[in-house]
One Martini backbone bead per residue (centre of mass of N, CA, C, O) as a GRO file, in nm:
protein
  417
    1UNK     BB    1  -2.857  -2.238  -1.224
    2UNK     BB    2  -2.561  -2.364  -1.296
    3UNK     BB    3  -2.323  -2.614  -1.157
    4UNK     BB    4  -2.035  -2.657  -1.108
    5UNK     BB    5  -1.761  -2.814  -1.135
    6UNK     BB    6  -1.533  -2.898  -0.852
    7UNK     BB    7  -1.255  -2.898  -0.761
    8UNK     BB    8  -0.996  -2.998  -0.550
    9UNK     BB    9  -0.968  -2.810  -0.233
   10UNK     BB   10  -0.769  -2.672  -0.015
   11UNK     BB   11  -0.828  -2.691   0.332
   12UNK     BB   12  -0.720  -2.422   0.519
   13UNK     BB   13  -0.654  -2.359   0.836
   14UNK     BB   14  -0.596  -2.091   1.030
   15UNK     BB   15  -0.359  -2.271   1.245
   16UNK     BB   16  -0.166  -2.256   0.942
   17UNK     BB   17  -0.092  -2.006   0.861
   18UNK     BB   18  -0.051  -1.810   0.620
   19UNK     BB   19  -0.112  -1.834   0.282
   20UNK     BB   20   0.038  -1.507   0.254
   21UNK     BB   21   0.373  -1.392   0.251
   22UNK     BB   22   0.531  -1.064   0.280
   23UNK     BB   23   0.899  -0.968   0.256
   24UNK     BB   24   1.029  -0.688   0.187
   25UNK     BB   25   0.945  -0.576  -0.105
   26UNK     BB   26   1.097  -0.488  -0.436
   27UNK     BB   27   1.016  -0.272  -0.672
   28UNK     BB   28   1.208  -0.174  -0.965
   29UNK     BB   29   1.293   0.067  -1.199
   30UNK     BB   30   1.403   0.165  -1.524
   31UNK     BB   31   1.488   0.497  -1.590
   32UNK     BB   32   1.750   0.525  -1.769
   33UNK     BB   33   1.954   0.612  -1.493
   34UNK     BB   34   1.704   0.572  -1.293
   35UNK     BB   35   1.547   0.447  -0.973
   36UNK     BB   36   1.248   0.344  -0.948
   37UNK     BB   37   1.048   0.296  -0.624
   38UNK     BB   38   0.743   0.105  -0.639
   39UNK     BB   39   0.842  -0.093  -0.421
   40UNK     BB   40   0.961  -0.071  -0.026
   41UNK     BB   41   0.897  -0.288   0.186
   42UNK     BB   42   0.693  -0.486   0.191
   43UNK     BB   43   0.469  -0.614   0.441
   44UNK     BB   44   0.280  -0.878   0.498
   45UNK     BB   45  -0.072  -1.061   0.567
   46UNK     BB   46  -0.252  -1.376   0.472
   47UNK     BB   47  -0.562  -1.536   0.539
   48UNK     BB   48  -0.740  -1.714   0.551
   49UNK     BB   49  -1.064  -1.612   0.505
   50UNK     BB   50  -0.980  -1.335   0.390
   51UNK     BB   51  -1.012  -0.972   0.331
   52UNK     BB   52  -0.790  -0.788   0.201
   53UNK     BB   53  -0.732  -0.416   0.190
   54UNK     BB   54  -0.576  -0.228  -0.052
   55UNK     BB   55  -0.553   0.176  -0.006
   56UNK     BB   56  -0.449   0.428  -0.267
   57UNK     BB   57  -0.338   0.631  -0.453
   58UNK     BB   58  -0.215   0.692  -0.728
   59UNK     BB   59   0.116   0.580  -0.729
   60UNK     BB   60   0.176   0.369  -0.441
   61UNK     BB   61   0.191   0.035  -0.539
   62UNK     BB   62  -0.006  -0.146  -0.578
   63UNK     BB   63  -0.003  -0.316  -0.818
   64UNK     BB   64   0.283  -0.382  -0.793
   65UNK     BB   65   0.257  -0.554  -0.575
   66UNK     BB   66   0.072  -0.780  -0.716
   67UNK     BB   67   0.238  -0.848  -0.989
   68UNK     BB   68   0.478  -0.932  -0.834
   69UNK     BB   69   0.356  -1.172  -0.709
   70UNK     BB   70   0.267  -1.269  -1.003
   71UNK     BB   71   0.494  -1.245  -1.200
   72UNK     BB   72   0.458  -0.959  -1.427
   73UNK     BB   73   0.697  -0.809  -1.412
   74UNK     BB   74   0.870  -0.632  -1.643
   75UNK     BB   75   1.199  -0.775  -1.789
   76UNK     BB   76   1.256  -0.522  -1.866
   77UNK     BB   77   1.210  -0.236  -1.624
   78UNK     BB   78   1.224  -0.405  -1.402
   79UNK     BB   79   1.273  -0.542  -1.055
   80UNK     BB   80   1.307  -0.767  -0.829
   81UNK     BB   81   1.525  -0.704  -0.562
   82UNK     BB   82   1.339  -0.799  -0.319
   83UNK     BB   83   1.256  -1.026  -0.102
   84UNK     BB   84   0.917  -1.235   0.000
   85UNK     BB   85   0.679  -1.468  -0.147
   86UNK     BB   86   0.486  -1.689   0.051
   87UNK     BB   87   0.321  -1.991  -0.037
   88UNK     BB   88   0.302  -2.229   0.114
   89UNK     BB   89   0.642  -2.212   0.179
   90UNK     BB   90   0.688  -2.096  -0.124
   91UNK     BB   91   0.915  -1.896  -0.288
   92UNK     BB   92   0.804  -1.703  -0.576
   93UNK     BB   93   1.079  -1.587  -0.658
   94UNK     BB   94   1.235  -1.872  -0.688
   95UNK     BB   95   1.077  -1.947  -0.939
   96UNK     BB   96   1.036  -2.075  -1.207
   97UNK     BB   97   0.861  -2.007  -1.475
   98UNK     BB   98   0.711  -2.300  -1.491
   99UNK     BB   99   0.623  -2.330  -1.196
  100UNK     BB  100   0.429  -2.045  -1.205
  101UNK     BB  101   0.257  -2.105  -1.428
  102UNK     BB  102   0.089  -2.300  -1.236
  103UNK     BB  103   0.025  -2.114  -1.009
  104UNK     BB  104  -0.109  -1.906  -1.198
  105UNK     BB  105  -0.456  -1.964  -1.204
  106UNK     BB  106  -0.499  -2.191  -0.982
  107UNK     BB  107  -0.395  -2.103  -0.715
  108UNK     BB  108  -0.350  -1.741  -0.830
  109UNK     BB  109  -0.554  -1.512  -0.901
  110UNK     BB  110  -0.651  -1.231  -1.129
  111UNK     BB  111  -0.803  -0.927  -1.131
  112UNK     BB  112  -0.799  -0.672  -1.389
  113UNK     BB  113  -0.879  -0.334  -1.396
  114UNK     BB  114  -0.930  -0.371  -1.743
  115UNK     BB  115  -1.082  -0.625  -1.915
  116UNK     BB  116  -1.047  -0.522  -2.203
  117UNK     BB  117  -0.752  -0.540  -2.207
  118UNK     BB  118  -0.711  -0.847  -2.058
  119UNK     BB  119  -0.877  -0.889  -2.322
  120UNK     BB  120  -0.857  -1.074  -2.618
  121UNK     BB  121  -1.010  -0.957  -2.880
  122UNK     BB  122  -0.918  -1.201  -3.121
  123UNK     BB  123  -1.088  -1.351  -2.902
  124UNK     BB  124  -1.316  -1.542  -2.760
  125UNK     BB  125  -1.407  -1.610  -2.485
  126UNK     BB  126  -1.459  -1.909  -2.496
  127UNK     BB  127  -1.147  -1.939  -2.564
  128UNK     BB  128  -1.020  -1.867  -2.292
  129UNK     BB  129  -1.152  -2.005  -2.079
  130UNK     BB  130  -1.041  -2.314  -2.205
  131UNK     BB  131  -0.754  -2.193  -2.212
  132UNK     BB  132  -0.735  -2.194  -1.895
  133UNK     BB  133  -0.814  -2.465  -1.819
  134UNK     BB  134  -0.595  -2.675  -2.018
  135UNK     BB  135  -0.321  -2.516  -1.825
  136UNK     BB  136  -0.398  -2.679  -1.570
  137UNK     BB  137  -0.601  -2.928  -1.689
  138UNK     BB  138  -0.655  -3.266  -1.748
  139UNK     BB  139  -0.885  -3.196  -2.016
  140UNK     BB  140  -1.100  -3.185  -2.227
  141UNK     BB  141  -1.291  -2.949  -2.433
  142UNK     BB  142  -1.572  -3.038  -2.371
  143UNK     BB  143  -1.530  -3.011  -2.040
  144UNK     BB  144  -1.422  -2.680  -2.049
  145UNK     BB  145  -1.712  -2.615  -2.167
  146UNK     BB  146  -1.877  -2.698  -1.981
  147UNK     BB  147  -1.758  -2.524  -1.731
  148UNK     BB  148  -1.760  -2.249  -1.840
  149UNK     BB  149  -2.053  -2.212  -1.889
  150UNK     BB  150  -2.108  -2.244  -1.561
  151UNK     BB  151  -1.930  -2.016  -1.472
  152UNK     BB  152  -2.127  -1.789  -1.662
  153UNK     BB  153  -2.382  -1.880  -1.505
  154UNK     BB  154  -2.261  -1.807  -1.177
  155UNK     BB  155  -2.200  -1.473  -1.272
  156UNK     BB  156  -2.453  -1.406  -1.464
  157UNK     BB  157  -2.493  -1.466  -1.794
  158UNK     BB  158  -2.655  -1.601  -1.976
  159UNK     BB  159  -2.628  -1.790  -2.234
  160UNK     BB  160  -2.343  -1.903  -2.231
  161UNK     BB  161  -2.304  -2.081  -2.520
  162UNK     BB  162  -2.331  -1.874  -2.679
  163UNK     BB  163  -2.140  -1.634  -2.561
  164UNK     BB  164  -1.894  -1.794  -2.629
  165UNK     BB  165  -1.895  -1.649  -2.934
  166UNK     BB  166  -1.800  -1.399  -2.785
  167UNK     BB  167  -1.671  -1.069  -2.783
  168UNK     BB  168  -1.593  -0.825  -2.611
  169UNK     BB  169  -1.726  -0.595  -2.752
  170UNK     BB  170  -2.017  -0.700  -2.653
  171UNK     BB  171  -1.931  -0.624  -2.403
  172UNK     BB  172  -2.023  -0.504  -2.126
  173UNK     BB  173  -1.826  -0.390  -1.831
  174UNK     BB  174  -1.987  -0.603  -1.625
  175UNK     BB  175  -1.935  -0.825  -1.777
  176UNK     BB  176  -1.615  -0.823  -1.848
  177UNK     BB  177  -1.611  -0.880  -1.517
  178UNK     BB  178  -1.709  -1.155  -1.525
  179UNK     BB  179  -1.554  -1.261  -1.697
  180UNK     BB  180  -1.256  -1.273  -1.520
  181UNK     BB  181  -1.408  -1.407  -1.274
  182UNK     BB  182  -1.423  -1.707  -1.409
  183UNK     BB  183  -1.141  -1.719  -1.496
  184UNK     BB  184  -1.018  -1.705  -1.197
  185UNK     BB  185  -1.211  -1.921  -1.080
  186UNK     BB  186  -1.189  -2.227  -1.300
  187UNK     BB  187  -0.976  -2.331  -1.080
  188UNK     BB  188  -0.987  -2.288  -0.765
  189UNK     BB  189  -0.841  -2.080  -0.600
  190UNK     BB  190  -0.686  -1.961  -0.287
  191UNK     BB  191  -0.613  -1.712  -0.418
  192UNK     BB  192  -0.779  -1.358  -0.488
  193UNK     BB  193  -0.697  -1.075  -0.710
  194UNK     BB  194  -0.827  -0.758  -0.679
  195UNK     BB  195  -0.786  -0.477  -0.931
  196UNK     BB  196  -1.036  -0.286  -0.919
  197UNK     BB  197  -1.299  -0.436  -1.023
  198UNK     BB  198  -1.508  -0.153  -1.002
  199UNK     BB  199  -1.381   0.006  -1.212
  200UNK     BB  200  -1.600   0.195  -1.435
  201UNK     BB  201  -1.885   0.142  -1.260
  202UNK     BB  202  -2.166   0.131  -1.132
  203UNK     BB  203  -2.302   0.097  -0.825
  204UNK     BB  204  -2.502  -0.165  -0.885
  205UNK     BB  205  -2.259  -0.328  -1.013
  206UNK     BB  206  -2.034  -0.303  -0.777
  207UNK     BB  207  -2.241  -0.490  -0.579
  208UNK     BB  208  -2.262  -0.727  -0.735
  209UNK     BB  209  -1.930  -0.789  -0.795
  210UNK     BB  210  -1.905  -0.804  -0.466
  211UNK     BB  211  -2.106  -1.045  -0.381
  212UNK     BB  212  -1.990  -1.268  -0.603
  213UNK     BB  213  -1.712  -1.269  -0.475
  214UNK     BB  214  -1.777  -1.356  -0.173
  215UNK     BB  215  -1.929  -1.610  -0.243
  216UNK     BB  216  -1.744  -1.782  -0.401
  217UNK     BB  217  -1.551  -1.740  -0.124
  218UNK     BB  218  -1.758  -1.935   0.045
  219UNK     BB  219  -1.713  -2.222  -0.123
  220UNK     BB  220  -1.395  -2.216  -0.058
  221UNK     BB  221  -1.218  -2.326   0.219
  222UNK     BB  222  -0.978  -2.070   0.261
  223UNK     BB  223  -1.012  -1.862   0.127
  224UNK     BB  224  -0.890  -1.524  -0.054
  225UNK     BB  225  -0.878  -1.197  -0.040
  226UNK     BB  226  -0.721  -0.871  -0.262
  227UNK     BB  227  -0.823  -0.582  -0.231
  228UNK     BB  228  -0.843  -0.329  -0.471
  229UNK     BB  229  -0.823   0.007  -0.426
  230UNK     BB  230  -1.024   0.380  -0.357
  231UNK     BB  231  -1.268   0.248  -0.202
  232UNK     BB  232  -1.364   0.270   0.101
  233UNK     BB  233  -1.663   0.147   0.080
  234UNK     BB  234  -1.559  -0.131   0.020
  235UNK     BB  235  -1.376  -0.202   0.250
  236UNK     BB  236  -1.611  -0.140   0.480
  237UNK     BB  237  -1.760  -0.408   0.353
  238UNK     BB  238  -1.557  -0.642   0.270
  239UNK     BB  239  -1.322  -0.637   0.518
  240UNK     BB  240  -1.065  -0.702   0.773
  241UNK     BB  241  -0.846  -0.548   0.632
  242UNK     BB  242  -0.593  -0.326   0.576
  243UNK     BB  243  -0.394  -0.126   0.368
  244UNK     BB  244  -0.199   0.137   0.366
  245UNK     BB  245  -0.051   0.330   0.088
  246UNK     BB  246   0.270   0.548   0.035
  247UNK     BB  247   0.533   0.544  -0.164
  248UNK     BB  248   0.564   0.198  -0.142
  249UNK     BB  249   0.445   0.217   0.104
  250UNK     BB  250   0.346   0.135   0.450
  251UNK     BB  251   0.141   0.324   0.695
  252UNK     BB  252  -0.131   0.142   0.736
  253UNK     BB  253  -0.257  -0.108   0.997
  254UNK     BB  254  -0.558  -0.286   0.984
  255UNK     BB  255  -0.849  -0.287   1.115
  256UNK     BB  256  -1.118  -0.173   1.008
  257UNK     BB  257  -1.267  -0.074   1.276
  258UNK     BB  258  -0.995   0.091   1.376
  259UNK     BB  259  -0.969   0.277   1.086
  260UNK     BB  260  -1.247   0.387   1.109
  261UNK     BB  261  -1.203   0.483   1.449
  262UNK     BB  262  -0.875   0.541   1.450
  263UNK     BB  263  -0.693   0.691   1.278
  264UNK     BB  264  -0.358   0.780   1.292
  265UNK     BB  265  -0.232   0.881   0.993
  266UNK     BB  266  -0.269   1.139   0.825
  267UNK     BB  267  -0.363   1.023   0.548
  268UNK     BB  268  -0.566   0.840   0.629
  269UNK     BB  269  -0.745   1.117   0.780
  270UNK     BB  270  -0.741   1.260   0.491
  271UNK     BB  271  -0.928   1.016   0.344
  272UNK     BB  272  -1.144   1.011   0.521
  273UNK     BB  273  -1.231   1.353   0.513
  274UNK     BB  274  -1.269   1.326   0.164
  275UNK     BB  275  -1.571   1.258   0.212
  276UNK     BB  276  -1.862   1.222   0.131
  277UNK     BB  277  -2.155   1.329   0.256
  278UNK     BB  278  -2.500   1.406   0.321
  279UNK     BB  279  -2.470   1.584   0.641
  280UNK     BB  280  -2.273   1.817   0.548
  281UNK     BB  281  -2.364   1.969   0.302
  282UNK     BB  282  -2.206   2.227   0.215
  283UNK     BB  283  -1.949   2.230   0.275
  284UNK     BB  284  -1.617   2.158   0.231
  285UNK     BB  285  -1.401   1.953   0.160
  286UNK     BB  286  -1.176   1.799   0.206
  287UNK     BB  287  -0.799   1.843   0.144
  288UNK     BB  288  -0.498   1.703   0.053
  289UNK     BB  289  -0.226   1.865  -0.002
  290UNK     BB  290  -0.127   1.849  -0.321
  291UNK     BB  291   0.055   1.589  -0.452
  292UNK     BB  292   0.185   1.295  -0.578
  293UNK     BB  293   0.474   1.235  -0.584
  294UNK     BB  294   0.721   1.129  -0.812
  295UNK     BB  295   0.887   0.805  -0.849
  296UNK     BB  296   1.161   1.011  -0.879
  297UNK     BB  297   1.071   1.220  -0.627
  298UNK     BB  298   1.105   1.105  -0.343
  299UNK     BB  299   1.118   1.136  -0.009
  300UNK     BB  300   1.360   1.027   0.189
  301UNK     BB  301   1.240   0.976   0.409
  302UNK     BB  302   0.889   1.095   0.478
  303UNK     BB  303   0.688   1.033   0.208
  304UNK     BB  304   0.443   1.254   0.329
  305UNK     BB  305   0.640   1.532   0.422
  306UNK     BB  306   0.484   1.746   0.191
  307UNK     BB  307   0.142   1.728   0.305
  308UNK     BB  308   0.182   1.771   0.595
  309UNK     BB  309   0.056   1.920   0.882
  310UNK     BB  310   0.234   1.759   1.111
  311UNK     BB  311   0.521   1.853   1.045
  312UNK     BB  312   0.858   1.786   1.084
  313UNK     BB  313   1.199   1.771   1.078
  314UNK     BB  314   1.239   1.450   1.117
  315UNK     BB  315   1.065   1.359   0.881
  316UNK     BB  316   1.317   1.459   0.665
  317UNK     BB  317   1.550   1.262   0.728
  318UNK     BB  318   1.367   1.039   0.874
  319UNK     BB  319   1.218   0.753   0.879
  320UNK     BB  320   0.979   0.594   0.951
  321UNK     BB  321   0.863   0.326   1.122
  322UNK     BB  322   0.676   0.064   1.207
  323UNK     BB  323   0.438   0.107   1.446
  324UNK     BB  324   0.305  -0.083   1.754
  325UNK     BB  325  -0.033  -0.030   1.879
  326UNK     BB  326  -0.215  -0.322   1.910
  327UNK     BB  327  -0.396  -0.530   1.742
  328UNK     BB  328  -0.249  -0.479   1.447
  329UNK     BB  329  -0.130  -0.191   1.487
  330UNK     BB  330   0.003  -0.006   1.272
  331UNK     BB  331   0.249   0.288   1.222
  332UNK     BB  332   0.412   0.526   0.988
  333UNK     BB  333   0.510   0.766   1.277
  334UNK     BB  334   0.655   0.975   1.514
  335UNK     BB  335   0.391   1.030   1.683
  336UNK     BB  336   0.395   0.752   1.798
  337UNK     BB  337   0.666   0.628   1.942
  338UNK     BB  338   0.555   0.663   2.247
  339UNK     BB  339   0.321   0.445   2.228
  340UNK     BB  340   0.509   0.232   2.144
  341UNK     BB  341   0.688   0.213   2.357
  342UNK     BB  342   0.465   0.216   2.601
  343UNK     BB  343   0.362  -0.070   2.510
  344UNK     BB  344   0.619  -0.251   2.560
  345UNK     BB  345   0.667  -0.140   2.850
  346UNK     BB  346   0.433  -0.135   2.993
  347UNK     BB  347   0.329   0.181   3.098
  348UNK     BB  348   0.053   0.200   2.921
  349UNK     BB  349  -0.322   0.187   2.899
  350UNK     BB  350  -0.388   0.382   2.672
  351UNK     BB  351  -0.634   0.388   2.442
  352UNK     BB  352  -0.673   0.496   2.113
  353UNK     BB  353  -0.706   0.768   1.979
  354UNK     BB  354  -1.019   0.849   1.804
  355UNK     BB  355  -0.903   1.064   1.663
  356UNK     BB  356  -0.730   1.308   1.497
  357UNK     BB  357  -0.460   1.440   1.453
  358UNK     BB  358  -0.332   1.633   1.647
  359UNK     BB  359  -0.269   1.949   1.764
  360UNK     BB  360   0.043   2.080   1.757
  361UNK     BB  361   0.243   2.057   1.493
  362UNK     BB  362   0.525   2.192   1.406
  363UNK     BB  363   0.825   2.280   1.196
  364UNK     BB  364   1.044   2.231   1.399
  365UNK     BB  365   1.196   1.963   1.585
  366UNK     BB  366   0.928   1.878   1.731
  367UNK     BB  367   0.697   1.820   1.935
  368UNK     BB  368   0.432   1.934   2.077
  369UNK     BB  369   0.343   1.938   2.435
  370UNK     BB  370   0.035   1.896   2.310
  371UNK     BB  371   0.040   1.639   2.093
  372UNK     BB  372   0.175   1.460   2.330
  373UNK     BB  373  -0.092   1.458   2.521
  374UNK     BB  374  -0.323   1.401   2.269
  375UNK     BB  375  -0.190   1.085   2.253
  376UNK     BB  376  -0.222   1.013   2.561
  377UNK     BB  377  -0.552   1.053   2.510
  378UNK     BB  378  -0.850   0.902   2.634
  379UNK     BB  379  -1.104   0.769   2.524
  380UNK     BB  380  -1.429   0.840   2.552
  381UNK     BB  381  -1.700   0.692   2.581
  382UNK     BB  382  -1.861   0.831   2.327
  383UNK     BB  383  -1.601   0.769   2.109
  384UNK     BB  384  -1.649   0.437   2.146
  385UNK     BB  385  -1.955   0.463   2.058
  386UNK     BB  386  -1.884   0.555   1.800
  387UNK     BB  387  -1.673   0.355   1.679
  388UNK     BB  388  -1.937   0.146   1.644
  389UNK     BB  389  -2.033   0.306   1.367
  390UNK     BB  390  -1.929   0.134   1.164
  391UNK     BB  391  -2.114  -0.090   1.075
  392UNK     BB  392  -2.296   0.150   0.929
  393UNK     BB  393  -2.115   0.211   0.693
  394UNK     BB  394  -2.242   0.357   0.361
  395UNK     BB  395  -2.337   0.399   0.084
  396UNK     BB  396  -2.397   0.665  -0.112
  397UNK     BB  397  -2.543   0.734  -0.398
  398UNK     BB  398  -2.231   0.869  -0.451
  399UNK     BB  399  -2.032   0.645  -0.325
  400UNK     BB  400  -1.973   0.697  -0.061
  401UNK     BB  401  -1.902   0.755   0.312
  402UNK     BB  402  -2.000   0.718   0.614
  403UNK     BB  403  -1.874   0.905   0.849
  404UNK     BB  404  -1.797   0.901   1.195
  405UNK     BB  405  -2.006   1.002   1.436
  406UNK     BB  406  -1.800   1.202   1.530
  407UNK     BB  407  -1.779   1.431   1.332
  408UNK     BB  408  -2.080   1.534   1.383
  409UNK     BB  409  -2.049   1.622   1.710
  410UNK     BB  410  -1.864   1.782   1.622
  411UNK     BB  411  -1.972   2.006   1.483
  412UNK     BB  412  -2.191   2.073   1.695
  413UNK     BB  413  -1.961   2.193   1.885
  414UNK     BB  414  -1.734   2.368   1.678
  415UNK     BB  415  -1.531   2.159   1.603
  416UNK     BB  416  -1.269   1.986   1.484
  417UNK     BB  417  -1.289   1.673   1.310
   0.00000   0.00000   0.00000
């Protein structure tokens, strides 16, 4: 296998803060008299070496928060409202279109949901790639082909060189996905954008190019990736934090093992619940009720109480902020308020619920005496070392995700999981 020559990149270290921050980002789109509020108010953050996965049903919000970043809404009908997206001390948002278009692709750069798409029919692979390096860095053409053809080496292309002469629809669809990580990374970035990058692959081809993503970024010192998904399971193996969104809005942020040992929001255990696994046999899978609101008629509250089956009256009228449970465990949901209160005042030592949100909590105007007891009954033992089975999370033959072995416990004992 050919190795690449590697530009000179900035080694970033994890106690220099942040590599990127996002700040209360608003995305909006003008859709003839109406403002469709596609991304409202998003804040996050990347550090170095970090792979963080956001995840969320179609329609939340995921890919606008990305081309955000990267200032690709088209505008009109798009329009960035508001936020801060910080990049190295440097607010992308402020910088003007040829300042950004050095750093989209040497510094930042995205491998986008569909290749066939983002690759242009009408040339060649070998010319898009040279034309990537050509746009970032002062090389010869024959310099830009010798680094092209050892990058499609690297993502595991064989006979480069020929290669270089084909078009797109030449290649299988994992080839063509391989193609857009060479050309992602043929710059060095320091963060890179991967927006479903194996939507529409098989399970073994996902394995494939989610490895290669990897392995490129341990060569990388500093280096991190935004990875957008639907797969679960892949988030599951490959990330340190997620962030899950619905509704242009983050319901809720943790630590991979957090989120899948204790997931707090309703949405989130509701995504948890509806995934196949072999052991659960005939059973039904879980689904929450519903379709997921258009972004033109979403609810002035809380986005998700349309689907919840924990909704209260105050769900309706007051969106709830996002709750610190601790440990960099965010939740968007009222039925937190009082965990989050309670550990700011350092009054509860109790930690986190493990299991699903707690049952009794009506339509009524706020939550039953029982919901808010469950909210502050402490895990038992049994539930903390079920909890540590994230771990074992494994992709099942169908593409699931083997659920936390609470779920299967709670079934032999005649329990609602």
């Amino acid at each position: 296998m050919a190795t690449v020559e590697k530009q000179p990149a900035a080694v970033i270290s994890p106690s220099a803060g942040p590599l990127l921050s996002v700040r209360d980002l608003k995305t909006y789109f003008r859709i003839e008299k109406a403002l469709a509020k596609a991304v409202d108010g998003v804040s996050f953050d990347v550090m170095p070496d970090e792979v963080l996965g956001i995840v969320g049903e179609s329609g939340s919000g995921k890919s606008v928060t990305s081309l955000s970043i990267m200032r690709l809404i088209p505008e009109p009908p798009g329009l960035i409202a508001g936020g801060q997206v910080l990049y190295q001390g440097r607010d992308l948002l402020k910088l003007s279109y040829p300042q950004m278009r050095k750093i989209r692709g040497a510094e930042i750069a995205m491998i986008f949901q569909e290749p066939m798409s983002a690759l242009n029919p009408v040339f060649t692979v070998g010319f898009q790639l040279i034309e990537t390096v050509r746009a970032h860095e002062k090389v010869s053409k024959q310099q830009a082909f010798d680094r092209a053809v050892a990058m499609l080496a690297q993502v595991g292309i064989s006979d480069g060189a020929k290669r270089m002469r084909d078009y797109p629809h030449q290649f299988s669809g994992g080839m063509r996905q391989r193609v857009m990580i060479a050309m992602a990374l043929c710059c060095n970035p320091n963060l890179l954008i991967a927006d479903e990058p194996t939507t529409a692959l098989d399970v073994t081809t996902q394995a494939q190019i989610l490895e290669l993503m990897l392995a490129l970024k341990a060569q990388r010192p500093g280096a991190a990736i935004i990875l957008i998904t639907h797969d679960l399971a892949v988030v599951a193996e490959t990330c340190q934090r997620v962030i899950v969104m619905y509704g242009g809005r983050v319901q809720e942020m943790a630590t991979v093992k957090d989120l899948f040992a204790a997931p707090r929001h309703p949405y989130t255990q509701g995504l948890l619940r509806s995934l196949p696994a072999a052991q659960i046999g005939h059973e039904r899978l879980h689904a929450i009720p519903g379709n997921v609101p258009s972004i033109m008629d979403l609810p002035p509250a809380c986005k998700f109480c349309t689907r919840c089956e924990f909704v209260f009256d105050r769900c309706r009228v007051e969106e709830p902020p996002l709750h610190d449970l601790g440990g960099g465990h965010l939740v968007r949901c009222h039925l937190l308020e009082d965990e989050a209160k309670a550990r700011v005042a350092g009054a509860s030592e109790a930690p986190p619920q493990s299991g699903l949100a707690p049952p009794g909590v009506s339509s009524g105007s706020k939550p039953t005496g029982s919901s808010q007891a469950a909210l502050a009954k402490p895990a038992s033992h049994g539930e903390e070392a079920q909890g540590k089975a994230l771990g074992g999370a494994a992709r099942q033959d169908n593409g699931g995700l083997t659920p936390p072995a609470r779920h299967e416990a709670a079934r032999q004992k005649g329990e609602q999981p």
